[in-house]
Coordinates of C-alpha atoms in Angstrom, one line a residue:
L1 CA -9.8 -34.3 5.3
H2 CA -12.9 -33.5 2.6
R3 CA -16.2 -31.6 2.9
V4 CA -16.8 -30.4 6.8
D5 CA -19.4 -27.6 7.0
R6 CA -19.7 -26.4 10.3
R7 CA -21.5 -23.0 9.3
Q8 CA -25.3 -23.6 10.4
R9 CA -24.0 -24.7 13.8
Q10 CA -22.6 -21.2 14.9
M11 CA -20.6 -22.6 17.9
C12 CA -19.1 -21.1 20.6
I13 CA -16.0 -22.7 21.3
R14 CA -13.7 -22.1 24.4
D15 CA -10.6 -23.1 24.9
S16 CA -7.0 -22.7 26.2
S17 CA -4.3 -23.0 23.0
Y18 CA -3.6 -24.4 19.2
S19 CA -7.8 -24.8 18.8
G20 CA -9.9 -24.5 15.7
A21 CA -13.8 -25.1 14.8
I22 CA -12.6 -28.2 13.0
T23 CA -9.0 -29.5 15.1
G24 CA -6.5 -28.5 16.7
S25 CA -3.8 -29.9 14.6
Y26 CA -3.5 -31.3 11.3
K27 CA -0.2 -32.5 10.6
S28 CA -0.2 -34.5 7.1
D29 CA 0.3 -34.5 3.5
L30 CA -3.1 -35.6 2.6
P31 CA -5.2 -32.7 1.3
V32 CA -7.8 -30.9 3.0
T33 CA -10.7 -29.3 0.8
D34 CA -14.0 -27.7 1.3
I35 CA -14.2 -27.2 4.6
H36 CA -16.3 -24.4 6.3
A37 CA -17.3 -23.1 9.6
S38 CA -18.9 -20.2 11.6
G39 CA -19.3 -18.8 15.4
R40 CA -17.2 -17.5 17.7
L41 CA -13.8 -19.3 19.5
E42 CA -12.2 -18.4 22.5
G43 CA -8.8 -19.3 23.9
V44 CA -5.6 -18.1 25.6
S45 CA -3.3 -18.8 22.5
R46 CA -2.5 -19.8 18.9
V47 CA -6.7 -19.9 18.6
A48 CA -8.3 -19.7 14.9
G49 CA -11.2 -20.2 13.0
L50 CA -10.5 -23.7 11.7
F51 CA -7.1 -24.9 12.7
G52 CA -4.8 -24.8 15.5
T53 CA -1.8 -26.0 13.0
L54 CA -1.9 -26.6 9.5
R55 CA 1.4 -28.5 8.8
G56 CA 2.6 -30.4 5.5
L57 CA 5.1 -33.2 6.3
T58 CA 7.7 -33.4 3.9
G59 CA 8.7 -30.2 2.7
P60 CA 7.4 -27.0 1.4
N61 CA 4.2 -27.1 0.0
S62 CA 3.6 -30.7 0.5
L63 CA 0.1 -30.3 2.1
S64 CA -2.7 -28.9 -0.5
A65 CA -5.4 -27.1 1.3
S66 CA -8.4 -25.7 -0.7
D67 CA -11.8 -24.4 -0.7
I68 CA -12.2 -23.3 3.1
S69 CA -13.6 -20.5 5.1
F70 CA -14.4 -19.2 8.5
I71 CA -17.1 -16.5 9.0
G72 CA -17.6 -15.2 12.9
E73 CA -15.2 -14.3 15.8
V74 CA -11.7 -15.6 16.9
Y75 CA -10.0 -14.0 20.0
A76 CA -6.9 -15.3 22.1
E77 CA -4.9 -13.6 24.8
S78 CA -2.2 -13.9 22.1
S79 CA -1.9 -15.3 18.9
S80 CA -5.6 -15.1 17.1
S81 CA -5.7 -15.8 13.4
G82 CA -8.8 -16.4 10.9
L83 CA -8.1 -19.9 9.5
A84 CA -5.1 -21.4 11.1
G85 CA -2.7 -20.3 14.1
S86 CA 0.2 -21.8 12.0
I87 CA 0.8 -22.7 8.4
I88 CA 3.7 -24.6 7.4
N89 CA 4.8 -26.5 4.3
T90 CA 1.3 -26.1 2.7
N91 CA -0.4 -24.9 -0.5
L92 CA -3.5 -22.9 0.2
N93 CA -6.1 -22.0 -2.4
N94 CA -9.2 -19.9 -2.3
C95 CA -10.0 -19.3 1.0
Y96 CA -12.0 -17.0 2.8
V97 CA -12.4 -15.0 6.3
T98 CA -15.3 -12.8 7.5
G99 CA -15.5 -11.4 10.6
T100 CA -13.4 -10.0 13.7
I101 CA -9.7 -11.2 14.7
E102 CA -8.9 -10.2 17.9
S103 CA -5.9 -10.7 20.5
S104 CA -5.1 -8.8 23.8
G105 CA -1.2 -9.6 22.6
H106 CA 0.9 -10.6 20.2
N107 CA 0.7 -12.0 16.4
T108 CA -2.8 -11.1 15.7
A109 CA -3.6 -12.2 11.9
G110 CA -6.5 -12.4 9.4
V111 CA -5.1 -16.0 7.7
T112 CA -2.5 -17.0 10.4
S113 CA -0.5 -15.9 12.8
R114 CA 2.7 -17.9 11.2
I115 CA 3.2 -18.5 7.7
L116 CA 6.8 -20.9 6.4
D117 CA 7.3 -22.4 3.4
S118 CA 4.1 -21.8 1.9
T119 CA 2.0 -20.6 -0.6
V120 CA -1.6 -18.8 -0.2
S121 CA -3.1 -18.2 -3.7
R122 CA -6.9 -16.6 -4.1
C123 CA -7.3 -15.5 -0.4
H124 CA -9.9 -13.2 0.4
I125 CA -10.2 -11.2 3.9
N126 CA -13.3 -8.8 4.9
A127 CA -12.0 -8.4 8.5
V128 CA -11.1 -6.3 11.4
V129 CA -7.9 -7.9 12.7
K130 CA -7.6 -5.8 15.9
V131 CA -5.2 -5.8 19.1
R132 CA -7.6 -4.8 22.2
D133 CA -6.0 -2.4 24.8
D134 CA -7.6 -5.1 27.3
N135 CA -4.5 -6.9 28.7
P136 CA -3.7 -7.0 32.4
Y137 CA -0.3 -7.1 32.1
G138 CA 0.8 -4.1 29.9
T139 CA 0.3 -3.4 26.1
S140 CA 3.0 -5.0 24.6
S141 CA 1.8 -6.4 21.1
Y142 CA 4.2 -7.1 18.1
F143 CA 3.0 -8.1 14.8
T144 CA -0.4 -7.2 13.5
G145 CA -1.4 -8.0 9.7
G146 CA -4.0 -8.4 7.2
F147 CA -3.0 -11.9 6.6
F148 CA 0.1 -13.0 8.5
A149 CA 1.3 -12.1 11.7
E150 CA 4.9 -13.0 10.6
M151 CA 5.5 -14.0 7.1
G152 CA 8.2 -16.3 6.5
S153 CA 10.0 -17.8 3.1
S154 CA 6.4 -18.2 1.7
I155 CA 4.5 -16.6 -1.3
L156 CA 1.3 -14.8 -1.2
E157 CA -0.7 -14.2 -4.6
E158 CA -3.8 -12.9 -6.2
S159 CA -5.3 -12.2 -2.9
S160 CA -7.3 -9.1 -1.0
F161 CA -8.3 -7.4 2.0
V162 CA -10.8 -5.5 2.6
G163 CA -11.4 -4.1 6.0
D164 CA -9.3 -2.4 8.9
I165 CA -6.2 -3.5 10.8
S166 CA -4.9 -1.9 14.1
S167 CA -2.5 -2.6 17.2
V168 CA -2.6 -1.1 20.4
D169 CA 1.6 -1.3 19.9
R170 CA 3.7 -1.8 17.2
Y171 CA 4.5 -3.7 14.0
A172 CA 1.5 -3.7 11.7
G173 CA 1.0 -4.2 8.1
G174 CA -1.4 -4.4 5.6
I175 CA 0.2 -7.7 4.4
A176 CA 1.9 -8.9 7.7
G177 CA 3.7 -7.4 11.0
A178 CA 7.1 -8.9 9.4
V179 CA 8.6 -10.7 6.8
S180 CA 11.6 -12.0 6.2
G181 CA 13.4 -15.5 4.4
T182 CA 12.5 -16.0 0.7
T183 CA 9.3 -14.5 0.1
I184 CA 7.6 -13.3 -3.4
I185 CA 4.3 -11.2 -3.2
N186 CA 2.1 -10.3 -6.3
N187 CA -1.1 -9.2 -7.5
I188 CA -2.7 -7.9 -3.8
S189 CA -5.4 -5.5 -2.9
I190 CA -5.2 -4.1 0.3
L191 CA -8.0 -1.5 1.2
A192 CA -7.7 -0.8 5.0
D193 CA -6.6 1.5 7.5
V194 CA -3.6 0.2 9.3
S195 CA -2.6 1.5 12.2
A196 CA -0.1 0.6 15.3
A197 CA -0.3 3.0 18.4
S198 CA 3.5 2.9 19.5
C199 CA 5.6 3.0 16.4
C200 CA 6.4 1.5 13.0
T201 CA 3.3 1.0 10.3
G202 CA 3.9 -0.3 6.7
G203 CA 1.2 -0.4 4.2
L204 CA 2.8 -4.1 3.2
F205 CA 4.8 -4.9 6.2
G206 CA 5.3 -3.6 9.7
A207 CA 8.6 -4.8 9.8
I208 CA 11.4 -6.6 7.4
Y209 CA 13.9 -8.6 9.6
S210 CA 15.9 -11.9 9.2
R211 CA 15.2 -14.9 11.9
T212 CA 17.9 -17.2 12.7
D213 CA 15.5 -20.1 11.3
D214 CA 14.8 -18.5 8.2
L215 CA 17.5 -15.6 7.0
L216 CA 16.5 -12.7 4.6
T217 CA 17.5 -13.9 1.6
S218 CA 15.0 -12.2 -0.8
I219 CA 11.5 -10.5 -1.0
D220 CA 10.2 -9.8 -4.2
I221 CA 7.0 -7.6 -4.4
D222 CA 4.8 -6.7 -7.6
K223 CA 1.3 -5.8 -8.3
V224 CA 0.3 -4.3 -4.9
I225 CA -2.0 -1.4 -4.2
V226 CA -3.0 -0.1 -0.6
A227 CA -6.1 2.3 0.0
G228 CA -6.5 3.6 3.5
D229 CA -5.0 5.8 6.2
I230 CA -1.2 4.3 7.4
S231 CA -0.4 5.6 10.9
S232 CA 1.4 5.5 14.1
G233 CA 2.2 6.9 17.4
S234 CA 4.9 8.9 15.0
T235 CA 5.3 10.2 12.0
S236 CA 8.9 8.5 11.6
W237 CA 7.6 4.8 11.6
E238 CA 4.9 5.4 9.3
A239 CA 5.8 4.1 5.3
G240 CA 3.9 3.0 2.3
I241 CA 5.9 -0.7 2.6
F242 CA 8.3 -0.9 5.0
G243 CA 7.1 0.4 8.8
A244 CA 10.9 -0.7 10.3
Y245 CA 14.3 -2.3 9.4
W246 CA 15.8 -4.9 11.5
V247 CA 18.4 -5.6 8.8
S248 CA 20.6 -3.5 7.3
E249 CA 20.5 -0.8 4.9
D250 CA 23.2 -2.9 2.8
D251 CA 20.8 -6.5 3.1
V252 CA 17.6 -3.9 2.0
N253 CA 19.1 -2.9 -0.9
S254 CA 20.8 -6.1 -2.1
R255 CA 17.4 -8.3 -1.2
V256 CA 14.4 -6.5 -1.8
F257 CA 13.1 -6.0 -4.8
I258 CA 10.5 -3.7 -5.7
D259 CA 8.1 -3.3 -9.1
E260 CA 4.5 -1.8 -9.4
V261 CA 3.7 -0.9 -5.5
Y262 CA 1.1 2.0 -4.8
W263 CA -0.1 3.8 -2.1
D264 CA -3.0 6.2 -1.7
T265 CA -1.1 9.5 -0.4
D266 CA -4.2 11.3 0.4
L267 CA -5.8 8.9 2.5
S268 CA -2.5 7.7 4.4
G269 CA -0.4 11.1 4.2
V270 CA 2.5 9.0 3.9
Y271 CA 5.2 9.7 0.8
H272 CA 8.4 7.5 1.5
S273 CA 8.1 4.0 1.2
G274 CA 10.3 3.1 4.0
V275 CA 11.7 4.5 7.2
D276 CA 15.3 6.2 8.3
G277 CA 15.6 7.9 4.9
I278 CA 15.2 4.2 2.9
D279 CA 13.4 4.2 -0.1
I280 CA 13.2 1.1 -1.9
G281 CA 11.0 1.2 -4.5
G282 CA 7.2 1.8 -5.0
E283 CA 5.4 5.2 -5.4
G284 CA 2.6 6.8 -3.6
K285 CA -0.6 8.5 -6.1
T286 CA -3.4 10.4 -5.1
T287 CA -6.8 9.0 -5.1
L288 CA -7.4 10.8 -8.7
D289 CA -4.5 9.3 -9.7
L290 CA -5.7 5.2 -8.4
Q291 CA -9.1 5.6 -8.9
C292 CA -8.8 7.1 -12.2
P293 CA -8.3 4.0 -14.7
T294 CA -11.0 2.0 -15.9
S295 CA -8.9 -1.0 -17.6
P296 CA -5.3 -1.6 -17.8
G297 CA -3.4 1.5 -19.5
D298 CA -6.5 3.4 -19.9
V299 CA -5.7 6.7 -22.3
N300 CA -8.0 8.7 -20.2
C301 CA -5.8 8.9 -17.2
D302 CA -1.9 7.8 -16.6
P303 CA -1.5 5.2 -19.2
T304 CA 1.7 3.9 -17.6
L305 CA -0.2 3.2 -14.3
F306 CA -1.6 -0.6 -14.1
A307 CA -0.6 -1.3 -17.9
D308 CA 0.5 -4.7 -17.7
W309 CA -2.0 -5.5 -15.2
D310 CA -4.5 -8.6 -15.7
E311 CA -8.2 -8.0 -15.9
T312 CA -9.0 -11.5 -15.3
I313 CA -7.5 -11.0 -11.6
W314 CA -8.2 -7.4 -11.4
N315 CA -11.6 -5.5 -11.1
F316 CA -11.0 -1.7 -12.0
G317 CA -14.4 -0.6 -12.2
S318 CA -15.5 2.9 -12.2
S319 CA -13.5 5.7 -12.0
G320 CA -14.7 6.3 -8.8
D321 CA -13.0 2.7 -7.1
Y322 CA -9.9 1.4 -6.5
P323 CA -8.6 -1.6 -8.7
Q324 CA -9.3 -4.6 -6.3
V325 CA -8.6 -8.6 -6.6
L326 CA -11.9 -10.2 -6.7
G327 CA -12.4 -14.1 -5.6
D328 CA -13.1 -16.9 -8.2
S329 CA -14.9 -19.2 -5.4
D330 CA -15.4 -21.7 -7.8
S331 CA -11.9 -22.0 -9.3
D332 CA -13.2 -21.5 -13.1
G333 CA -10.9 -18.7 -14.4
Y334 CA -13.6 -16.0 -13.7
R335 CA -13.7 -13.4 -11.2
N336 CA -17.0 -13.6 -9.2
D337 CA -18.3 -10.5 -10.5
I338 CA -18.2 -11.4 -13.8
D339 CA -19.4 -15.3 -13.4
V340 CA -22.5 -16.1 -13.9
D341 CA -22.1 -19.8 -13.2
D342 CA -21.5 -19.3 -9.8
N343 CA -21.0 -22.9 -9.1
N344 CA -19.9 -24.0 -11.9
D345 CA -22.1 -26.6 -12.6
G346 CA -22.3 -25.8 -16.4
L347 CA -26.2 -25.0 -16.2
I348 CA -25.3 -21.4 -17.3
E349 CA -23.0 -20.0 -20.1
I350 CA -20.3 -17.8 -19.1
A351 CA -21.6 -14.2 -20.7
T352 CA -19.0 -13.1 -23.3

């Protein structure tokens, strides 16, 4: 599937379930490249900007998907997401979502409601991800996340979220509503308020759990920054990383590995990485601490902060900015803000 551009059509699609602007289901190991759409999509369940399902057939990361984007609005009664209703066995690189992703129920996310055995790299979301309080059958809603509703045995790297993430119920996170399996997170910036009206809000994950089909093995997290309010119905269920534990304290201590993870204590009012008195690493910092450095290891600030963060991935901006992962839309190794050959056609040389 190659070079599909539906951005000019401004589609308005109303369907029942497993629907997207491109197709309801793409199950193949044949690559997906250069796919774009814009418009408004509505449905009952598993409604997404591009695909109802995106799935490789022969194992983890067997389907390659690259250079895909959606601009617009997506709404489902339950399970609403910006790119695909589910992503399984897929290597997704260079993706963008801009707009509003809403549901009135469970599993709402900027990229996909459920990811498993996949890798997502260089994915940049600028969106409002929201669970609405208009379900006539009640306000129960689990798993709302900036990138994923539920994340299992996958990798997320060199990606960013800017916007707002909110649920009328519980389990909201800057990355995902819940995480399990064997998962790796690195080089992620989240500039957003994250909230769940009932309980269980984490700067990164609403909850950590172990599914019968995806047992908790290890969660490795490094080089992540969260700047925004982190709130829930009770301060006991607010934390910089995990908003709830569905696993034992022994599992948390033996299977979760946190390196450099920072969240803004001035904006969030949160000082612990986890709930229930179980802190598992990471560190809350003031706004001044996080915004001061204009380069890795800036000696005018705390030189240990961000000391080994890669400037080809991170833009530190001025002393009034948070470090942020920026896109590389033409995949040439230069961030968009420093790439003067923005379509990679070689007509303009890179400034050095």
